[in-house]
Amino acid sequence: DAGVIQSPRHEVTEMGQEVTLRCKPISGHDYLFWYRQTMMRGLELLIYFNNNVPIDDSGMPEDRFSAKMPNASFSTLKIQPSEPRDSAVYFCASNRGTAPGETQYFGPGTRLLVL
Amino acid sequence: SQQGEEDPQALSIQEGENATMNCSYKTSINNLQWYRQNSGRGLVHLILIRSNEREKHSGRLRVTLDTSKKSSSLLITASRAADTASYFCATDDDSGYALNFGKGTSLLVTP
């Protein structure tokens, strides 16, 4: 299995631009999680999906952030407009969700820099 | 929201020594997990310990869990330079399906 795939791996953009991050979960995994990692705040859960349906988006910082999962093999996290404080590493993770607190499998992350 | 809190924030040891990291959390859990993150990479699951377990081993890893103190420890024995990474504890949240991560312990193992 290829594992969780994220693209792009690096993104540099200017303030005000739209940024779209992409994730392909492991096949057969029903849960997909988006995290943001910064030095100051550590690893924060932004949103997670079960069977393509958003379950908890309470971690999404602002209306500038939106996430979708149009099908079981693809999810996007969009920031519009982007701001310098959005600079972080964004991780996608997935699992089967067969039991509470199940192991999550992480992608390599997208390193975002907003100038 | 973050629940786990690792201690120390940074740890530097020499190859062959043991490394111990601690994690404290606030609310009741179903299980607790430890993950490793190498520089510039995603997190990798190391070990899971359930709330009814007190100790678990996996290779050179030993994890303990004390639910009365809401704390866990990760021991890496006979450390190697390749163990250099950040280590995170994670606990399940109220829904049971999401995880709350601490800020991690940065471990440096020098040859």
mmCIF file of C-alpha atoms in Angstrom:
data_model
loop_
_atom_site.group_PDB
_atom_site.id
_atom_site.type_symbol
_atom_site.label_atom_id
_atom_site.label_comp_id
_atom_site.label_asym_id
_atom_site.label_seq_id
_atom_site.Cartn_x
_atom_site.Cartn_y
_atom_site.Cartn_z
ATOM 1 C CA ASP A 1 0.000 0.000 0.000
ATOM 2 C CA ALA A 2 1.294 3.466 -0.855
ATOM 3 C CA GLY A 3 0.210 4.934 2.440
ATOM 4 C CA VAL A 4 -1.445 8.317 2.827
ATOM 5 C CA ILE A 5 -0.498 10.593 -0.050
ATOM 6 C CA GLN A 6 -0.401 14.361 0.240
ATOM 7 C CA SER A 7 0.281 17.005 -2.351
ATOM 8 C CA PRO A 8 1.972 19.308 -2.771
ATOM 9 C CA ARG A 9 4.821 18.555 -0.366
ATOM 10 C CA HIS A 10 5.832 22.203 -0.265
ATOM 11 C CA GLU A 11 3.867 25.334 -1.071
ATOM 12 C CA VAL A 12 5.037 28.915 -1.022
ATOM 13 C CA THR A 13 2.447 31.560 -1.699
ATOM 14 C CA GLU A 14 1.751 35.186 -1.082
ATOM 15 C CA MET A 15 -0.702 36.554 1.402
ATOM 16 C CA GLY A 16 -4.207 36.721 -0.011
ATOM 17 C CA GLN A 17 -3.786 33.828 -2.407
ATOM 18 C CA GLU A 18 -5.892 30.694 -2.323
ATOM 19 C CA VAL A 19 -4.156 27.521 -1.222
ATOM 20 C CA THR A 20 -5.454 24.002 -1.805
ATOM 21 C CA LEU A 21 -3.933 21.010 -0.079
ATOM 22 C CA ARG A 22 -4.775 17.503 -1.215
ATOM 23 C CA CYS A 23 -4.920 14.124 0.477
ATOM 24 C CA LYS A 24 -5.513 10.552 -0.646
ATOM 25 C CA PRO A 25 -6.178 8.258 2.322
ATOM 26 C CA ILE A 26 -5.245 4.608 2.501
ATOM 27 C CA SER A 27 -7.745 2.508 0.579
ATOM 28 C CA GLY A 28 -10.413 1.062 2.849
ATOM 29 C CA HIS A 29 -9.951 3.655 5.571
ATOM 30 C CA ASP A 30 -13.233 5.285 6.494
ATOM 31 C CA TYR A 31 -11.847 8.067 8.684
ATOM 32 C CA LEU A 32 -9.752 10.969 7.446
ATOM 33 C CA PHE A 33 -8.160 13.612 9.674
ATOM 34 C CA TRP A 34 -6.555 16.965 8.897
ATOM 35 C CA TYR A 35 -3.973 18.356 11.338
ATOM 36 C CA ARG A 36 -1.847 21.479 11.472
ATOM 37 C CA GLN A 37 1.564 21.523 13.159
ATOM 38 C CA THR A 38 3.409 24.625 14.346
ATOM 39 C CA MET A 39 6.173 25.143 16.856
ATOM 40 C CA MET A 40 3.956 27.305 19.023
ATOM 41 C CA ARG A 41 0.787 25.210 19.093
ATOM 42 C CA GLY A 42 2.028 21.738 18.318
ATOM 43 C CA LEU A 43 -0.225 19.337 16.413
ATOM 44 C CA GLU A 44 -3.806 20.529 16.190
ATOM 45 C CA LEU A 45 -6.755 18.598 14.822
ATOM 46 C CA LEU A 46 -8.594 20.750 12.298
ATOM 47 C CA ILE A 47 -11.371 18.496 11.042
ATOM 48 C CA TYR A 48 -12.158 14.850 10.505
ATOM 49 C CA PHE A 49 -14.455 12.892 8.222
ATOM 50 C CA ASN A 50 -16.228 9.548 8.494
ATOM 51 C CA ASN A 51 -17.346 8.007 5.213
ATOM 52 C CA ASN A 52 -16.807 11.361 3.477
ATOM 53 C CA VAL A 53 -19.013 13.241 5.973
ATOM 54 C CA PRO A 54 -17.454 15.921 8.203
ATOM 55 C CA ILE A 55 -17.893 14.854 11.824
ATOM 56 C CA ASP A 56 -16.096 17.542 13.803
ATOM 57 C CA ASP A 57 -14.796 20.788 12.348
ATOM 58 C CA SER A 58 -14.442 22.618 15.647
ATOM 59 C CA GLY A 59 -10.697 22.845 15.130
ATOM 60 C CA MET A 60 -10.972 24.812 11.895
ATOM 61 C CA PRO A 61 -9.537 28.188 12.879
ATOM 62 C CA GLU A 62 -11.608 30.517 10.750
ATOM 63 C CA ASP A 63 -14.040 30.741 7.886
ATOM 64 C CA ARG A 64 -11.038 31.120 5.628
ATOM 65 C CA PHE A 65 -10.483 27.393 6.077
ATOM 66 C CA SER A 66 -12.697 24.820 4.392
ATOM 67 C CA ALA A 67 -12.381 21.083 3.825
ATOM 68 C CA LYS A 68 -14.180 18.688 1.553
ATOM 69 C CA MET A 69 -14.199 14.983 0.886
ATOM 70 C CA PRO A 70 -16.039 14.399 -2.387
ATOM 71 C CA ASN A 71 -15.280 10.675 -2.373
ATOM 72 C CA ALA A 72 -13.595 8.000 -0.303
ATOM 73 C CA SER A 73 -10.221 8.485 -1.951
ATOM 74 C CA PHE A 74 -9.784 12.245 -1.972
ATOM 75 C CA SER A 75 -9.967 15.204 0.358
ATOM 76 C CA THR A 76 -8.977 18.863 0.089
ATOM 77 C CA LEU A 77 -8.196 21.532 2.618
ATOM 78 C CA LYS A 78 -8.554 25.020 1.237
ATOM 79 C CA ILE A 79 -7.409 28.327 2.694
ATOM 80 C CA GLN A 80 -8.839 31.442 1.090
ATOM 81 C CA PRO A 81 -7.445 34.026 1.522
ATOM 82 C CA SER A 82 -4.194 32.816 3.033
ATOM 83 C CA GLU A 83 -2.331 34.779 5.714
ATOM 84 C CA PRO A 84 1.251 34.549 7.014
ATOM 85 C CA ARG A 85 0.005 33.030 10.280
ATOM 86 C CA ASP A 86 -1.288 30.057 8.289
ATOM 87 C CA SER A 87 2.308 29.009 7.672
ATOM 88 C CA ALA A 88 2.641 25.523 9.111
ATOM 89 C CA VAL A 89 2.929 21.873 8.183
ATOM 90 C CA TYR A 90 -0.433 20.342 7.365
ATOM 91 C CA PHE A 91 -0.874 16.616 7.833
ATOM 92 C CA CYS A 92 -3.543 14.267 6.648
ATOM 93 C CA ALA A 93 -4.110 10.950 8.439
ATOM 94 C CA SER A 94 -6.519 8.067 8.023
ATOM 95 C CA ASN A 95 -7.703 4.878 9.697
ATOM 96 C CA ARG A 96 -10.461 2.297 9.519
ATOM 97 C CA GLY A 97 -12.221 3.667 12.604
ATOM 98 C CA THR A 98 -13.192 0.219 13.829
ATOM 99 C CA ALA A 99 -12.510 1.114 17.453
ATOM 100 C CA PRO A 100 -12.121 4.271 19.568
ATOM 101 C CA GLY A 101 -8.616 5.667 19.654
ATOM 102 C CA GLU A 102 -7.423 3.513 16.777
ATOM 103 C CA THR A 103 -3.972 4.040 15.316
ATOM 104 C CA GLN A 104 -3.809 6.737 12.686
ATOM 105 C CA TYR A 105 -1.604 6.608 9.593
ATOM 106 C CA PHE A 106 -0.072 9.909 8.639
ATOM 107 C CA GLY A 107 0.952 11.320 5.301
ATOM 108 C CA PRO A 108 4.287 13.115 4.825
ATOM 109 C CA GLY A 109 2.685 16.528 5.242
ATOM 110 C CA THR A 110 2.517 19.728 3.199
ATOM 111 C CA ARG A 111 4.834 22.473 4.334
ATOM 112 C CA LEU A 112 3.066 25.785 3.694
ATOM 113 C CA LEU A 113 4.771 29.144 3.757
ATOM 114 C CA VAL A 114 2.649 32.245 3.270
ATOM 115 C CA LEU A 115 4.694 35.361 2.602
ATOM 116 C CA SER B 1 -7.734 20.489 21.872
ATOM 117 C CA GLN B 2 -4.456 19.230 23.267
ATOM 118 C CA GLN B 3 -4.660 16.901 26.184
ATOM 119 C CA GLY B 4 -1.299 15.184 26.381
ATOM 120 C CA GLU B 5 1.687 17.044 27.759
ATOM 121 C CA GLU B 6 5.127 15.520 27.273
ATOM 122 C CA ASP B 7 8.059 15.989 29.565
ATOM 123 C CA PRO B 8 10.862 16.846 29.072
ATOM 124 C CA GLN B 9 10.520 19.069 26.008
ATOM 125 C CA ALA B 10 14.018 18.084 24.907
ATOM 126 C CA LEU B 11 16.359 15.267 25.838
ATOM 127 C CA SER B 12 19.945 14.671 24.770
ATOM 128 C CA ILE B 13 21.704 11.381 25.465
ATOM 129 C CA GLN B 14 24.507 9.235 24.101
ATOM 130 C CA GLU B 15 24.126 6.055 22.137
ATOM 131 C CA GLY B 16 23.587 3.068 24.374
ATOM 132 C CA GLU B 17 21.873 5.039 27.112
ATOM 133 C CA ASN B 18 18.194 4.714 27.940
ATOM 134 C CA ALA B 19 15.750 7.528 27.171
ATOM 135 C CA THR B 20 12.626 8.110 29.233
ATOM 136 C CA MET B 21 9.826 10.433 28.214
ATOM 137 C CA ASN B 22 6.703 11.178 30.184
ATOM 138 C CA CYS B 23 3.196 12.165 29.226
ATOM 139 C CA SER B 24 0.418 13.536 31.380
ATOM 140 C CA TYR B 25 -3.195 13.919 30.333
ATOM 141 C CA LYS B 26 -6.339 15.374 31.820
ATOM 142 C CA THR B 27 -9.436 13.290 31.201
ATOM 143 C CA SER B 28 -10.280 9.585 31.129
ATOM 144 C CA ILE B 29 -9.126 7.676 28.080
ATOM 145 C CA ASN B 30 -9.771 4.458 26.197
ATOM 146 C CA ASN B 31 -6.139 4.105 25.263
ATOM 147 C CA LEU B 32 -2.921 6.057 24.871
ATOM 148 C CA GLN B 33 -0.545 5.943 21.936
ATOM 149 C CA TRP B 34 3.008 7.007 21.274
ATOM 150 C CA TYR B 35 4.162 8.286 17.881
ATOM 151 C CA ARG B 36 7.557 9.204 16.487
ATOM 152 C CA GLN B 37 8.269 11.994 14.027
ATOM 153 C CA ASN B 38 11.560 12.220 12.214
ATOM 154 C CA SER B 39 12.576 15.664 11.020
ATOM 155 C CA GLY B 40 10.509 16.740 8.036
ATOM 156 C CA ARG B 41 8.359 13.625 8.048
ATOM 157 C CA GLY B 42 4.915 12.523 9.165
ATOM 158 C CA LEU B 43 4.145 10.817 12.448
ATOM 159 C CA VAL B 44 4.623 7.082 12.743
ATOM 160 C CA HIS B 45 2.755 4.976 15.272
ATOM 161 C CA LEU B 46 4.981 3.194 17.786
ATOM 162 C CA ILE B 47 2.812 1.563 20.387
ATOM 163 C CA LEU B 48 -0.695 1.622 21.864
ATOM 164 C CA ILE B 49 -1.572 0.834 25.466
ATOM 165 C CA ARG B 50 -5.160 0.343 26.561
ATOM 166 C CA SER B 51 -6.593 1.897 29.702
ATOM 167 C CA ASN B 52 -6.782 -1.514 31.412
ATOM 168 C CA GLU B 53 -3.108 -2.252 30.749
ATOM 169 C CA ARG B 54 -0.262 -1.100 32.960
ATOM 170 C CA GLU B 55 2.766 -1.965 30.871
ATOM 171 C CA LYS B 56 3.538 -2.945 27.318
ATOM 172 C CA HIS B 57 6.697 -3.844 25.449
ATOM 173 C CA SER B 58 7.656 -3.690 21.805
ATOM 174 C CA GLY B 59 11.269 -4.378 20.944
ATOM 175 C CA ARG B 60 13.374 -1.734 22.712
ATOM 176 C CA LEU B 61 10.258 0.207 23.709
ATOM 177 C CA ARG B 62 8.542 -0.051 27.059
ATOM 178 C CA VAL B 63 5.403 1.912 27.823
ATOM 179 C CA THR B 64 3.723 2.239 31.185
ATOM 180 C CA LEU B 65 0.343 3.696 31.990
ATOM 181 C CA ASP B 66 -0.923 4.899 35.348
ATOM 182 C CA THR B 67 -4.562 5.891 34.963
ATOM 183 C CA SER B 68 -4.806 6.994 38.605
ATOM 184 C CA LYS B 69 -2.124 9.606 37.943
ATOM 185 C CA LYS B 70 -3.193 10.176 34.350
ATOM 186 C CA SER B 71 0.324 9.639 33.157
ATOM 187 C CA SER B 72 2.365 7.441 30.846
ATOM 188 C CA SER B 73 6.040 6.929 30.180
ATOM 189 C CA LEU B 74 7.950 5.754 27.140
ATOM 190 C CA LEU B 75 11.315 4.107 27.703
ATOM 191 C CA ILE B 76 13.682 3.487 24.830
ATOM 192 C CA THR B 77 16.463 1.151 25.882
ATOM 193 C CA ALA B 78 19.947 1.014 24.384
ATOM 194 C CA SER B 79 19.273 4.077 22.250
ATOM 195 C CA ARG B 80 20.761 4.510 18.787
ATOM 196 C CA ALA B 81 21.469 7.593 16.708
ATOM 197 C CA ALA B 82 18.544 6.536 14.496
ATOM 198 C CA ASP B 83 16.205 7.068 17.461
ATOM 199 C CA THR B 84 16.779 10.829 17.123
ATOM 200 C CA ALA B 85 13.286 12.209 16.544
ATOM 201 C CA SER B 86 10.369 13.862 18.281
ATOM 202 C CA TYR B 87 8.069 11.637 20.300
ATOM 203 C CA PHE B 88 4.404 12.394 20.916
ATOM 204 C CA CYS B 89 1.784 10.873 23.125
ATOM 205 C CA ALA B 90 -1.806 10.873 21.910
ATOM 206 C CA THR B 91 -5.065 10.217 23.694
ATOM 207 C CA ASP B 92 -8.526 9.691 22.285
ATOM 208 C CA ASP B 93 -11.010 12.507 22.607
ATOM 209 C CA ASP B 94 -14.625 12.441 23.762
ATOM 210 C CA SER B 95 -15.804 10.919 20.494
ATOM 211 C CA GLY B 96 -13.147 8.252 20.731
ATOM 212 C CA TYR B 97 -12.174 8.544 17.085
ATOM 213 C CA ALA B 98 -10.025 11.671 17.016
ATOM 214 C CA LEU B 99 -6.715 11.961 18.850
ATOM 215 C CA ASN B 100 -5.285 14.737 20.976
ATOM 216 C CA PHE B 101 -1.517 15.119 20.715
ATOM 217 C CA GLY B 102 0.929 16.730 23.087
ATOM 218 C CA LYS B 103 3.698 19.038 21.887
ATOM 219 C CA GLY B 104 6.247 16.252 21.978
ATOM 220 C CA THR B 105 9.675 15.477 23.371
ATOM 221 C CA SER B 106 12.607 16.129 21.078
ATOM 222 C CA LEU B 107 15.188 13.365 21.527
ATOM 223 C CA LEU B 108 18.766 13.694 20.334
ATOM 224 C CA VAL B 109 20.974 10.628 20.474
ATOM 225 C CA THR B 110 24.627 11.342 19.796
ATOM 226 C CA PRO B 111 27.126 8.688 18.703
#
